Coordinates of C-alpha atoms and ligand atoms in Angstrom, one line a residue:
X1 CA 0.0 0.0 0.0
X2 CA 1.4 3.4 -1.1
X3 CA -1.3 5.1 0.7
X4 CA 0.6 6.6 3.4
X5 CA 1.4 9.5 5.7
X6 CA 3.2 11.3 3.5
X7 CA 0.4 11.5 0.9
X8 CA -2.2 12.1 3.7
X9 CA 0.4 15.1 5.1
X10 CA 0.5 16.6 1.4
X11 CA -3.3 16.1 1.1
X12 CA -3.6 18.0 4.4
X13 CA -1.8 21.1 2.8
X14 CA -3.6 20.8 -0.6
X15 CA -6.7 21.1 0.9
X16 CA -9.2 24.1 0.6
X17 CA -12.2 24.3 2.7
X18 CA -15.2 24.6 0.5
X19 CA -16.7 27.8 -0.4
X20 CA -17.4 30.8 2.4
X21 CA -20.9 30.8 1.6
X22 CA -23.4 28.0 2.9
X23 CA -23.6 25.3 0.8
X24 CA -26.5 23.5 -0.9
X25 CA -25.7 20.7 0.9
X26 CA -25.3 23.0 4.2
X27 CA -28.9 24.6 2.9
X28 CA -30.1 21.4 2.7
X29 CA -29.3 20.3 5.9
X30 CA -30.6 23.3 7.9
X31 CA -34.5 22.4 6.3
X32 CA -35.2 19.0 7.5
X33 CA -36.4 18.5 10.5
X34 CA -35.4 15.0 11.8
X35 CA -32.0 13.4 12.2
X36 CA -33.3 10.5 9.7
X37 CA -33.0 13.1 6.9
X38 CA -30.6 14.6 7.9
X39 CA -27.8 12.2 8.1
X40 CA -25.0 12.0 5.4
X41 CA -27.1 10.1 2.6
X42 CA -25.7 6.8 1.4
X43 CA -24.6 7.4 -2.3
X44 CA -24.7 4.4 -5.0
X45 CA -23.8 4.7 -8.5
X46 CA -25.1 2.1 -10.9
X47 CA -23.2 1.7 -13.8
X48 CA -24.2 -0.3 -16.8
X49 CA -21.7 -1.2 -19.2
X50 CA -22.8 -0.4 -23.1
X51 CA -26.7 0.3 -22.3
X52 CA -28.1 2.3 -25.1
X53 CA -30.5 5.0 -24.1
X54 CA -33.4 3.4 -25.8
X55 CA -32.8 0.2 -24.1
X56 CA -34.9 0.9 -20.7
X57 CA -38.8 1.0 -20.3
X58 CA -38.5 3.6 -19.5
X59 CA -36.9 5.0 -22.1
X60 CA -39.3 3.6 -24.8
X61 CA -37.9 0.4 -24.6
X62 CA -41.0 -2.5 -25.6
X63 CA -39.6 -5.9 -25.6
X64 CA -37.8 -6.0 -22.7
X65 CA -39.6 -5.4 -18.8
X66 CA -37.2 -3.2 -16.8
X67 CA -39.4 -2.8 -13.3
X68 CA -36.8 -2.1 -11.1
X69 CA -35.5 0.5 -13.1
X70 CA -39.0 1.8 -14.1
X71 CA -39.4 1.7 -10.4
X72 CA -36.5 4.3 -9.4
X73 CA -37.2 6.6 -12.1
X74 CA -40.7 6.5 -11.0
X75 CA -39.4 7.3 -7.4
X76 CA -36.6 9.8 -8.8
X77 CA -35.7 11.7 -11.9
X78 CA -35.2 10.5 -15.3
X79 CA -33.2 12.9 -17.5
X80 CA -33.2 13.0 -21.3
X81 CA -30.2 14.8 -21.8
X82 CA -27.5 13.1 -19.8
X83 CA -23.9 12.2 -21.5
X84 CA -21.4 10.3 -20.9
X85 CA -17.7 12.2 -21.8
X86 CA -16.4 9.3 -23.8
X87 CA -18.2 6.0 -26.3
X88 CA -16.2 3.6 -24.5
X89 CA -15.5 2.1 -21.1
X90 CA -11.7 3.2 -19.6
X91 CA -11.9 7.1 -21.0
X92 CA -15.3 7.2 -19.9
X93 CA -14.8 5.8 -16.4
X94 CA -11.6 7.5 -15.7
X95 CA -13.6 10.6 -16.4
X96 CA -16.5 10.1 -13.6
X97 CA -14.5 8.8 -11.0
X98 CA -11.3 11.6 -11.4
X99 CA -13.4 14.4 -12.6
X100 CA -11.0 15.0 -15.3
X101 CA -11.3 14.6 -19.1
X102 CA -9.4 11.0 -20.2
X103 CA -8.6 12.5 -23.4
X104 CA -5.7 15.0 -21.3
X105 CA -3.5 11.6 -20.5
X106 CA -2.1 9.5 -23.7
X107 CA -3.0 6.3 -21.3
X108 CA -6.7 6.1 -21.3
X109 CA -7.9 4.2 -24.3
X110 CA -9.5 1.1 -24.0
X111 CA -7.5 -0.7 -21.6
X112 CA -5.9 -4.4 -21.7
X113 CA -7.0 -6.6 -19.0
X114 CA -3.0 -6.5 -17.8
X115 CA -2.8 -2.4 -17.6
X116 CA -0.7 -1.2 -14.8
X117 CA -2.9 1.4 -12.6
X118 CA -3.8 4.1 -15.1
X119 CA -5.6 6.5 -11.9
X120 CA -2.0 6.3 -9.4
X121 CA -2.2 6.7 -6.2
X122 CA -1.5 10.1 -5.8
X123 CA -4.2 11.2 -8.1
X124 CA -7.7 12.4 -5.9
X125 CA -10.7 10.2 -6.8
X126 CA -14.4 10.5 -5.9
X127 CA -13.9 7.2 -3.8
X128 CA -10.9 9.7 -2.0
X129 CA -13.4 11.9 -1.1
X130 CA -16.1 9.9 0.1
X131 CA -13.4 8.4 2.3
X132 CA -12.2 11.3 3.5
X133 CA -15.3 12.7 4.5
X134 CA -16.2 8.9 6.5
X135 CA -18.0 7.1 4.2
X136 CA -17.1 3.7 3.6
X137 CA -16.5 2.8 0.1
X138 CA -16.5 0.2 -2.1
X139 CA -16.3 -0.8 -5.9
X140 CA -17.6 -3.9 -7.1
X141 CA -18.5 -5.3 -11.0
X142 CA -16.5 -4.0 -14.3
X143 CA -13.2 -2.0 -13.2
X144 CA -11.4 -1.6 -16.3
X145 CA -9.0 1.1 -15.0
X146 CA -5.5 -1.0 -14.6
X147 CA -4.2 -2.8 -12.0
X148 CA -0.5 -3.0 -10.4
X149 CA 2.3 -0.7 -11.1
X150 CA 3.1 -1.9 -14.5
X151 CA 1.1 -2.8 -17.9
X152 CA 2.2 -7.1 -17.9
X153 CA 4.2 -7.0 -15.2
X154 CA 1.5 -8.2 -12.7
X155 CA 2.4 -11.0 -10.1
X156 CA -1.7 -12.8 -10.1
X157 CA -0.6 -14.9 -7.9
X158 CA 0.1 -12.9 -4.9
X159 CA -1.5 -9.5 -3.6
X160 CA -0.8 -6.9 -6.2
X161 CA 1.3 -3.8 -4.7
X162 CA -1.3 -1.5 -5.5
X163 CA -4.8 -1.5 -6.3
X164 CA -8.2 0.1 -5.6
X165 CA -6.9 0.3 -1.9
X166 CA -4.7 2.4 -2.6
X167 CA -7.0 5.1 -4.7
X168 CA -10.0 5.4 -1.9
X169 CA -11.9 2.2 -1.6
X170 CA -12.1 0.3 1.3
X171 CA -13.8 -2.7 -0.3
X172 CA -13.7 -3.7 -4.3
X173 CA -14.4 -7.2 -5.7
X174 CA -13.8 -6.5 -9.4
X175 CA -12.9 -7.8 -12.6
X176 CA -9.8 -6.2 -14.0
X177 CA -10.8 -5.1 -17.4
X178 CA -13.8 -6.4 -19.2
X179 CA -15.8 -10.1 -19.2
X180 CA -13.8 -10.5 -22.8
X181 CA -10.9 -10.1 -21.5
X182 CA -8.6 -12.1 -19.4
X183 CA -8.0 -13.0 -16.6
X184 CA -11.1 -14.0 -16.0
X185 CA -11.1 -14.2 -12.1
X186 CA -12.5 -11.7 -9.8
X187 CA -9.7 -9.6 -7.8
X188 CA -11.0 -9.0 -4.3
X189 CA -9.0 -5.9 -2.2
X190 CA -6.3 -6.7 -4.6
X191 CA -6.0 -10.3 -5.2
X192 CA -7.6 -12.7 -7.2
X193 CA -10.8 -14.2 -4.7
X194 CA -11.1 -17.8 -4.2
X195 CA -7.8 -18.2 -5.2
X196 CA -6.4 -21.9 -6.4
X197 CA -2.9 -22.4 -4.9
X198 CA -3.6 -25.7 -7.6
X199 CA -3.8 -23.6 -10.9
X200 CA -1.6 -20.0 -10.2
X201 CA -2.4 -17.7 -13.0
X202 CA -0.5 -16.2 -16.0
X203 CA -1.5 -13.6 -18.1
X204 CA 0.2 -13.0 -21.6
X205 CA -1.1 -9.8 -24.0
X206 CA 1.7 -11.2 -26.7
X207 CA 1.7 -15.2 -26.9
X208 CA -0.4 -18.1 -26.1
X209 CA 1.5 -20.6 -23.4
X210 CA 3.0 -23.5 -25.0
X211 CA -0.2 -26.4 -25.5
X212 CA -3.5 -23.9 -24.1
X213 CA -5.8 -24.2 -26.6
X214 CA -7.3 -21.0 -28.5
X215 CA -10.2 -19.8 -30.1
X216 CA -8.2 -19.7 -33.3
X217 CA -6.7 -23.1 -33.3
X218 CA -9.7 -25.0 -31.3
X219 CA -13.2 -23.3 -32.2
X220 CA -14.9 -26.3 -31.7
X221 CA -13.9 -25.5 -27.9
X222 CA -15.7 -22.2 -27.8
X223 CA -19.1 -24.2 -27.1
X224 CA -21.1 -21.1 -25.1
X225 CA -20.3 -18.4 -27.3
X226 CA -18.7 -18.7 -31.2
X227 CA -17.0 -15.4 -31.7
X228 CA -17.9 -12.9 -35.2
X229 CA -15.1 -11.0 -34.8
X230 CA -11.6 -11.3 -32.5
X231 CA -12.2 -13.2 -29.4
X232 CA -10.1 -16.3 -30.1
X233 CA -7.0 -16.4 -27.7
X234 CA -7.6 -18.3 -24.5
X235 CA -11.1 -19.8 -24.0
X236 CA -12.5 -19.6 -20.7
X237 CA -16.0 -21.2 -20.1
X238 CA -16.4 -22.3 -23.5
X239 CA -15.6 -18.6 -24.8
X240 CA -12.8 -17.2 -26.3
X241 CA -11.4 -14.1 -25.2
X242 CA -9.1 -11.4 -26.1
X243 CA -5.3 -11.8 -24.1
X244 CA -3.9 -15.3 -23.4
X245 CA -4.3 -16.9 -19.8
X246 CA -2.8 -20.1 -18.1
X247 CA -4.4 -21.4 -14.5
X248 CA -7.2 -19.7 -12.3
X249 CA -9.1 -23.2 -11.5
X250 CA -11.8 -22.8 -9.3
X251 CA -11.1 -18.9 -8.9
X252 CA -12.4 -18.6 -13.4
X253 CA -15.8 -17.0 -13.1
X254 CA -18.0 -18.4 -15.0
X255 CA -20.0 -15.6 -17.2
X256 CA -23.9 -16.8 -16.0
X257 CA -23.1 -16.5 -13.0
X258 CA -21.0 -12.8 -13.0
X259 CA -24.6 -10.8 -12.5
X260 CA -25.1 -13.3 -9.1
X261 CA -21.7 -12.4 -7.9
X262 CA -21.0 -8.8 -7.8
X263 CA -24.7 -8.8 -6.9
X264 CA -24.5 -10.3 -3.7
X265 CA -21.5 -8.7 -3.2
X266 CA -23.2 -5.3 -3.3
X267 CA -25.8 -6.2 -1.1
X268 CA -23.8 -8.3 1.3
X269 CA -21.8 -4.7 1.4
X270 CA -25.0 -2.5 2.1
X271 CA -25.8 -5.2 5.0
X272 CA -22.3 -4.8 6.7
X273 CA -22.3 -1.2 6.0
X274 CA -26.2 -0.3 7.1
X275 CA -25.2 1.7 10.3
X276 CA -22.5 4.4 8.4
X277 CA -22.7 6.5 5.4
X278 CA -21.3 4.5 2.5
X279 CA -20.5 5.3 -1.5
X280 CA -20.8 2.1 -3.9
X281 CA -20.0 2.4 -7.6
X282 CA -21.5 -0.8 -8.8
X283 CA -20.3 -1.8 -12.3
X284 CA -22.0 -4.0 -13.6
X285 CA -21.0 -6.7 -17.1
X286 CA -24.0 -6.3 -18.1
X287 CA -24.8 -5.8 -21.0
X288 CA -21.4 -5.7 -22.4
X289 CA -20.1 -8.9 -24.1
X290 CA -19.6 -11.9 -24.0
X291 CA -23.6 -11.3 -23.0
X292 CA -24.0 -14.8 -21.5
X293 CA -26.9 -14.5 -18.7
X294 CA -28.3 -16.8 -16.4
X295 CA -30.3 -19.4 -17.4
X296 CA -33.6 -17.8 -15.6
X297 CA -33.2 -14.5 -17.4
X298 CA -32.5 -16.5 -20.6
X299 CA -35.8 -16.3 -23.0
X300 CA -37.3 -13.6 -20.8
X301 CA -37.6 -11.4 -24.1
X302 CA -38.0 -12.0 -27.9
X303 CA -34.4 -10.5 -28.3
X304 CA -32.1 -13.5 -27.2
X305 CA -28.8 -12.8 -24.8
X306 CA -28.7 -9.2 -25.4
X307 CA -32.6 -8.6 -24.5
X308 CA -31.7 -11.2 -21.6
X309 CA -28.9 -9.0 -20.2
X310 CA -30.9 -6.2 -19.7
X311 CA -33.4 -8.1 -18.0
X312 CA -30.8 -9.5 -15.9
X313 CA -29.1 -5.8 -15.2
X314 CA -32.6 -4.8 -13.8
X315 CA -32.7 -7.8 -11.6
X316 CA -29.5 -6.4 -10.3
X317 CA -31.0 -3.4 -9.9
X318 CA -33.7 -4.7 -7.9
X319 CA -31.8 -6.1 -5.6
X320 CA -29.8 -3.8 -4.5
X321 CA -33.2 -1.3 -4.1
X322 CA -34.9 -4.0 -2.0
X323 CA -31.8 -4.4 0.3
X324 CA -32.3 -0.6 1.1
X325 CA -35.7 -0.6 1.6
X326 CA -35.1 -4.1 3.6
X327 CA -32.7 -2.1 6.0
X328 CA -34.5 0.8 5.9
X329 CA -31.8 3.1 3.8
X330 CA -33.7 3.5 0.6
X331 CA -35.6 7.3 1.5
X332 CA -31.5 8.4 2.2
X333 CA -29.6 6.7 -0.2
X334 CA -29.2 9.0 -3.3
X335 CA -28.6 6.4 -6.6
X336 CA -27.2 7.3 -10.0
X337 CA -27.8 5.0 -12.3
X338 CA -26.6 5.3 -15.8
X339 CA -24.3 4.1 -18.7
X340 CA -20.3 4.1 -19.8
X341 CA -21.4 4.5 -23.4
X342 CA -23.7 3.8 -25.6
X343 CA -25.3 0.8 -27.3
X344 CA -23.6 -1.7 -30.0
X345 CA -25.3 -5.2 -31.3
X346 CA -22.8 -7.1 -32.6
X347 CA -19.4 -6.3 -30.4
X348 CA -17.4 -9.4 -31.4
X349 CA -19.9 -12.8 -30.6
X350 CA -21.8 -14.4 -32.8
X351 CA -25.1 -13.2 -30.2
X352 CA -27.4 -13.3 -32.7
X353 CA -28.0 -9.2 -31.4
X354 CA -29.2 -7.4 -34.2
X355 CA -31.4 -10.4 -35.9
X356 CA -33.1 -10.6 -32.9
X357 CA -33.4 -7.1 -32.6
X358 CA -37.3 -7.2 -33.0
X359 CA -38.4 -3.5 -34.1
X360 CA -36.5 -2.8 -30.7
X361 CA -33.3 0.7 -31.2
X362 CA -31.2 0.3 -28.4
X363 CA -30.6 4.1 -29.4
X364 CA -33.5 5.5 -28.9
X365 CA -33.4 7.0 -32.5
X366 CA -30.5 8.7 -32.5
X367 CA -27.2 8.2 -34.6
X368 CA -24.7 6.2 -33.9
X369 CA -23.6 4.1 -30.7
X370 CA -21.0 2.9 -28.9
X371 CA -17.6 4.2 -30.4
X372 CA -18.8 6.8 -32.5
X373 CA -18.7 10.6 -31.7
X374 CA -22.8 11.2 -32.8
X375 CA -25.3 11.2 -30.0
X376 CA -25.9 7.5 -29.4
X377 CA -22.3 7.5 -28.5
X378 CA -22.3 9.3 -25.7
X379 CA -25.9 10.3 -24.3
X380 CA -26.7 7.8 -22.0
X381 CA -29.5 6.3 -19.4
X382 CA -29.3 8.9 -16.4
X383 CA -31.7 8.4 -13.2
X384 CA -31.4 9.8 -10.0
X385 CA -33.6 9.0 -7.2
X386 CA -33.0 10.2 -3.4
X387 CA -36.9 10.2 -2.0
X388 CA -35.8 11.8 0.9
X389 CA -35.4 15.1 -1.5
X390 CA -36.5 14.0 -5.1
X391 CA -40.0 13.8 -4.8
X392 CA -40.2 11.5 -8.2
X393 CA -42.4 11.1 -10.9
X394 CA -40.2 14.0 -13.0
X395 CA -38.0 13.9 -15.8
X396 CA -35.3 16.5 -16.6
X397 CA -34.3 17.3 -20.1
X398 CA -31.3 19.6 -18.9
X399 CA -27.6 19.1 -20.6
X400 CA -25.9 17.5 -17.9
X401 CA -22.9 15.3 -17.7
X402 CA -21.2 12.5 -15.8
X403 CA -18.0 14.5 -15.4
X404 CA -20.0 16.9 -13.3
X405 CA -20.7 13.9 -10.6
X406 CA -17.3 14.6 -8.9
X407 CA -17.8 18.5 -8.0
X408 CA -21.6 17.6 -7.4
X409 CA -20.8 15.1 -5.1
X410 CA -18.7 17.0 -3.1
X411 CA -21.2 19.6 -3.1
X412 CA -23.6 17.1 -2.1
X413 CA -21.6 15.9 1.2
X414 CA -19.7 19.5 1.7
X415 CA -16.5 17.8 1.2
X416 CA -12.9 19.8 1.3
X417 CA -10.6 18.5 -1.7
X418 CA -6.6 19.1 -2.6
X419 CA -6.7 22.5 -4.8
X420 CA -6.1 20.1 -8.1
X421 CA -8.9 17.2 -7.7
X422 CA -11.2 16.9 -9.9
X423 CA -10.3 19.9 -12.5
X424 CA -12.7 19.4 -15.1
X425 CA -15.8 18.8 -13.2
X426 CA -18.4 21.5 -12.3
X427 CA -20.9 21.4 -9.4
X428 CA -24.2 20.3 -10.7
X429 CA -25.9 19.2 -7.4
X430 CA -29.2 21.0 -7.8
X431 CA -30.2 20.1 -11.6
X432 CA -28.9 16.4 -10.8
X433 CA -31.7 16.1 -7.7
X434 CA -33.8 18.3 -9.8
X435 CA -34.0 22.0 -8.0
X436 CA -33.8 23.2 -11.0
X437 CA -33.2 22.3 -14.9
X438 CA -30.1 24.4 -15.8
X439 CA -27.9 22.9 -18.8
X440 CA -24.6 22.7 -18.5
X441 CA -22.9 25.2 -20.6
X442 CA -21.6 22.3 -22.9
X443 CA -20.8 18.9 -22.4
X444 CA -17.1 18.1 -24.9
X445 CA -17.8 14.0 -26.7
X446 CA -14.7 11.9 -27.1
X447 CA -14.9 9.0 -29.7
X448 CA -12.7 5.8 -29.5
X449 CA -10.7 7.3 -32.4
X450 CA -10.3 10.6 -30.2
X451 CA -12.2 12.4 -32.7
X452 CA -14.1 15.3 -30.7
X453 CA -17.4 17.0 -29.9
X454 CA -18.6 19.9 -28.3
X455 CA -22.5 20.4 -28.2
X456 CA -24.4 22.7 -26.2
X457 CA -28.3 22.9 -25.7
X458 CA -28.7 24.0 -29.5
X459 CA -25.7 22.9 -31.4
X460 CA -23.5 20.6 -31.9
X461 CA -20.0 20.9 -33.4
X462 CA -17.7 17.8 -34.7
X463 CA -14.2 18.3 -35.4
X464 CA -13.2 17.4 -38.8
X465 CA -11.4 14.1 -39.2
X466 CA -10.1 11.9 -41.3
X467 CA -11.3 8.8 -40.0
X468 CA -13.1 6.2 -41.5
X469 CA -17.4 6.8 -41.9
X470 CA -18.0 3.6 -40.0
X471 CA -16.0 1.3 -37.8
X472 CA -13.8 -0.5 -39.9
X473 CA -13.2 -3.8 -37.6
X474 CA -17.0 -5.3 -37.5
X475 CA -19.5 -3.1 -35.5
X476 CA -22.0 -1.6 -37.9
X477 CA -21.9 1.6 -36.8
X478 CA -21.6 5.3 -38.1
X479 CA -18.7 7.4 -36.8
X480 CA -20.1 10.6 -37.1
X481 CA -16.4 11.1 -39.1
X482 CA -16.2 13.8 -41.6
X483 CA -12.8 15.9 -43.2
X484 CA -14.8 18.9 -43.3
X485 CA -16.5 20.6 -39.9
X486 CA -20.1 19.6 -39.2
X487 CA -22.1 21.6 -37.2
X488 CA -25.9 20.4 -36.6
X489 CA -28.8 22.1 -34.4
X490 CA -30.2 19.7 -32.1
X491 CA -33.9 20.0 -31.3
X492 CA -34.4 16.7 -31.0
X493 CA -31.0 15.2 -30.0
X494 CA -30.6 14.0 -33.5
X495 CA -27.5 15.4 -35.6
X496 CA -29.8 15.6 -39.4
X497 CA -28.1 18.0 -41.4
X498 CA -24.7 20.0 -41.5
X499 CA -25.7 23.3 -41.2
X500 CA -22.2 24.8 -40.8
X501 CA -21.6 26.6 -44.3
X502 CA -25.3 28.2 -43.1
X503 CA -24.1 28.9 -39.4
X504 CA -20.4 29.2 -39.8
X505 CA -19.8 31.8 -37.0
X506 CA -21.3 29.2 -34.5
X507 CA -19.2 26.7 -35.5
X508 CA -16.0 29.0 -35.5
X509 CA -17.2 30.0 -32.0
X510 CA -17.8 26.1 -31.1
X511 CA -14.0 24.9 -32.6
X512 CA -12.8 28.2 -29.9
X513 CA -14.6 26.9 -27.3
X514 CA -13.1 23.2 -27.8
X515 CA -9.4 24.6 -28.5
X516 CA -9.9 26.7 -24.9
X517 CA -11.0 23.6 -23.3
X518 CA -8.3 21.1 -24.9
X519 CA -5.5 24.0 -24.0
X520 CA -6.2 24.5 -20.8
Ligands
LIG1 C1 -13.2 -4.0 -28.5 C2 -13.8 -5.4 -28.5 C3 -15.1 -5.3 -27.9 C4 -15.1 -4.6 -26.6 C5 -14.5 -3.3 -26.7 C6 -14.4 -2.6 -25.4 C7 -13.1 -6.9 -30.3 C8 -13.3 -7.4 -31.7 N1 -13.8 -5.9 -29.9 O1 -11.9 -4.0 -29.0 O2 -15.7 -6.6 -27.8 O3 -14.4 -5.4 -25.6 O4 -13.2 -3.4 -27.2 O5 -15.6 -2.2 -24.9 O6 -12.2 -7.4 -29.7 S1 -15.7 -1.2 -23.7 O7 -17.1 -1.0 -23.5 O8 -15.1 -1.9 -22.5 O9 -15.1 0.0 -24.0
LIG2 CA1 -18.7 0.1 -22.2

C-alpha cells in the first residue's frame, strides 16, 4: 500500500475548505427537521456497461420489462439529456471517478485486461473523497481502470502492490478489465478471490502458453459463445477471449453466474455497511459482451442474450433497491444510475444481437452508438432517485454530464478537496436532484478514435477528421467522421443536417470553445 502519511500530510496542505458561503448541501441540511433526513445520505452509482438510451422501459424500450429501473425513475428523476464524456469504457470511467477529461492523458484508451494502474495513487478520486469525509466505500462489478504498477508486469498470484486500496476504496471485488478479457477471475482488495494455490495464473497480451488451446486453433472448444469478430485467444468457459491466460481453477468465473456475484457482493456490502454512510459504484458486465446470462433471465424477451442482459441488469437493480428498503436506507440513499457508453449489437460474438433485434433501437433514435462521436455514443441512461429530497415522478431534459458527478458530489456531502482534484468537473448538485433544470454550458464528446465534440443545448460541433465513416473492424456503426466541420442544431438530439456553411460563425465560435477547453 502506497497510501501513506506522506500523501495524507500533502493532502492535508492541498486542501481548501469549500466555499465561504453556505452550501446547498449546508442549505439542505438546515430544512429537515429529523436526524433521519438529515444524516449524510448513502450514495450508489449504478453503472451499466454499453446500455443504449433506448434500451430501458422507461426509455421507450417495448420488448424488454425493466421494473426495477422503471421503479427508481418512477421514485426519482429521469433525464433525457445526460452524456457520458467518452463511447467507451476506460476514457469514460476514468472521467466520472477523477473528474478529469481522459482524453488529457495519452494512457486512457481502451484498456488491456494487464494495464498497470492508469488512476496512481497520488491522483484524488471521488472514492478519496467519500473516504475522506467517512463514508465507507467500495467498488464492485466491471473495473477496467488497470491494475499494479506496471502494464504485464503483474504478479496474479500474490496481492498486487497496488490497487483500488490504494485510490480510496475500502472494499472492491472486481474484474480487472472487461468479461472479454482475461483474466477472468475476480480480484478482491487486490488479489484474485477464491484463489487456487492448484492452478496459479498467468496472463500473456503477446503469446499463447506452449499447449493452451485458443479460439483460433480449437473453435470447436468455444461451445457457449462462437465469436464474429476477435475473441479467439484463451477460452474460458467455452468462450474465447481477447489476451492469453494459463491457470485460475476454481477462482475462473463463469459468465452466467457474474450478474449473481457482484450482486450479492453489493448487497452483502449495504448489510455490513447499514449503520454508516457508505459510496458504492456498482459496475455492472452487463450488457457488455460476451452477454451470456443466467439461465432464468434466458428467453425472458423475444431479443435473445442481449434482451436477456438487460433483464438480468434490472434484476440487479432490484436487488440492491430491496436491500435498502429491507434495511431501511432506501428514502437516504441518493442512486445514479446510468451508462459508460452507448449501445452496439454485434461487439465481437456471434449473439445473434441485431437479428433478434425485434423492431427494438437500443438508441433511442439517434445516430450512432458505442464508439462513435454522434449522439448515441455518448448520451446515456441517467436516473437519479434520493426520496428523501426527489419527490419523483419527474423527468429533466437539462444538458448535464457524468464529469460533473465529482464536484456535485462534493457539493452534495460538503466535502474539502486538494486544490487540483477533480479539475474538469463542475458542481451540478441541484439540476442532478432536480432543484432546477439548468444545462450545463456544454458537455465536450470523445470517440474511441479521439475524434471530438462539443454540443451545447442548440448545437453541436464535430471536429473534422479523417477517420473512416464507419468502424472498420466489425461493428456496424456510423462514426459521425467527416474531413470537413459539421455543425448540426439539435432539437431533437438527432445530428440531421450539416448546417455549418449556413451557421459558420457558430461553428467558428464552437471549434474556440473546444481549442480553450483542450489547452487549458
Ligand atoms: C473492442 C472489443 C469489444 C469490446 C471493446 C471494449 C473486439 C473485436 N472488440 O476491442 O468486444 O471489448 O473493445 O468495450 O475485440 S468497452 O465497453 O469496454 O469499451
Ligand atoms: Ca462500455
Amino acid at each position: 500500500m502506497i497510501r501513506n502519511f506522506e500523501l495524507s500530510f500533502l493532502r492535508l496542505f492541498r486542501v481548501v475548505k469549500a466555499a465561504m458561503l453556505p452550501s446547498l448541501a449546508a442549505l439542505l441540511a438546515s430544512c429537515s427537521h429529523n436526524t433521519a433526513t438529515s444524516k449524510k445520505p448513502n450514495v450508489i452509482i449504478i453503472l451499466a456497461d454499453d446500455l443504449g438510451y433506448g434500451d430501458l422501459e422507461c426509455y421507450g424500450a417495448k420488448n424488454v420489462k425493466t421494473e426495477n429501473v422503471n421503479a427508481l425513475a418512477e421514485d426519482g428523476l429521469r433525464f433525457t439529456n445526460a452524456h457520458a464524456t467518452a463511447s467507451t469504457s476506460t476514457p469514460s470511467r476514468y472521467s466520472l471517478l477523477t473528474g478529469e477529461y481522459a482524453w488529457r492523458r495519452p494512457d486512457t484508451d481502451i484498456a488491456r485486461g494487464d494495464a498497470g494502474m492508469i488512476i496512481r495513487p497520488e491522483q484524488y478520486t471521488m472514492a478519496d473523497m467519500f473516504k475522506d469525509e467517512g463514508y465507507s466505500t467500495c467498488a464492485i462489478g466491471k473495473w477496467h481502470l488497470g491494475l499494479g504498477e506496471e502494464t504485464a508486469c503483474q504478479n496474479w498470484n500474490a496481492p498486487l502492490p497496488i490497487a483500488l486500496g490504494d485510490i480510496g476504496f475500502d472494499y472492491s471485488y472486481i474484474m480487472a478489465a472487461t468479461a472479454d478479457r482475461v483474466p477472468c477471475v475476480f480480484i478482491e482488495n487486490g488479489q484474485v478471490a477464491d484463489y487456487d494455490p492448484d492452478a496459479p495464473i498467468f496472463v500473456d497480451y503477446e503469446q499463447n502458453f506452449p499447449g493452451e488451446p485458443t479460439g483460433y486453433d480449437n473453435p470447436e472448444l468455444c461451445y457457449n459463445l462462437k465469436s464474429s469478430q476477435g475473441h479467439c485467444m484463451s477460452i474460458v468457459n467455452g468462450i474465447g477471449r481477447i489476451g492469453y491466460m494459463k491457470g485460475g481453477g476454481k477462482a475462473l468465473w463463469k459468465d452466467e453466474n457474474i450478474a449473481d456475484s457482484i450482486t450479492v457482493h453489493a448487497t452483502e456490502y449495504i448489510r455490513k455497511h447499514k449503520d454508516e454512510p457508505f459510496f458504492m459504484y456498482f459496475a455492472t458486465n452487463d450488457v457488455h459482451v460476451p452477454r451470456f446470462p443466467h439461465e432464468r433471465f434466458r428467453g425472458k424477451t423475444n431479443m435473445g442474450l442481449r434482451g436477456d442482459a438487460i433483464a438480468e441488469f434490472d434484476w440487479s437493480v432490484g436487488q440492491i433497491v430491496n436491500t435498502l428498503k429491507e434495511l431501511g436506507l432506501y428514502e437516504n440513499t441518493l442512486i445514479i444510475l446510468t451508462s459508460d457508453n452507448g449501445p452496439v449489437l454485434d461487439d465481437g460474438y456471434a449473439d445473434r444481437a441485431r437479428e433478434l433485434l425485434n423492431g427494438h433501437d437500443p438508441s433511442g433514435g439517434m445516430r450512432g452508438g458505442k464508439y462513435s462521436v454522434l449522439e448515441a455514443g455518448t448520451v446515456v441512461p441517467f436516473i437519479v432517485s434520493w426520496p428523501n429530497r426527489i419527490s419523483g415522478g419527474d423527468s429533466s431534459n437539462a444538458l448535464v454530464s457524468q464529469i460533473d458527478l465529482f464536484a456535485s458530489m462534493k457539493e452534495l456531502i460538503d466535502a474539502s478537496l486538494p486544490i487540483d482534484a477533480a479539475p474538469d468537473s463542475w458542481n451540478s448538485l441541484s439540476t442532478i436532484i432536480g432543484k432546477d433544470y439548468k444545462d450545463r454550458e456544454w458537455v465536450v464528446e470523445q470517440a474511441y478514435d479521439h475524434t471530438m465534440s462539443i454540443r451545447n443545448k442548440q448545437w453541436k460541433y464535430i471536429e473534422p477528421s479523417d477517420g473512416p465513416l464507419m468502424i472498420d473492424w466489425g461493428p456496424e456503426i456510423e462514426t459521425g467522421n467527416s474531413n470537413v466541420p459539421q455543425l448540426f442544431e439539435m432539437t431533437d438530439n438527432v445530428e440531421r443536417e450539416n448546417v455549418a456553411s449556413v451557421y459558420p460563425d457558430i461553428a467558428v465560435e464552437l471549434q474556440e470553445t473546444l481549442n480553450e477547453v483542450r489547452g487549458k
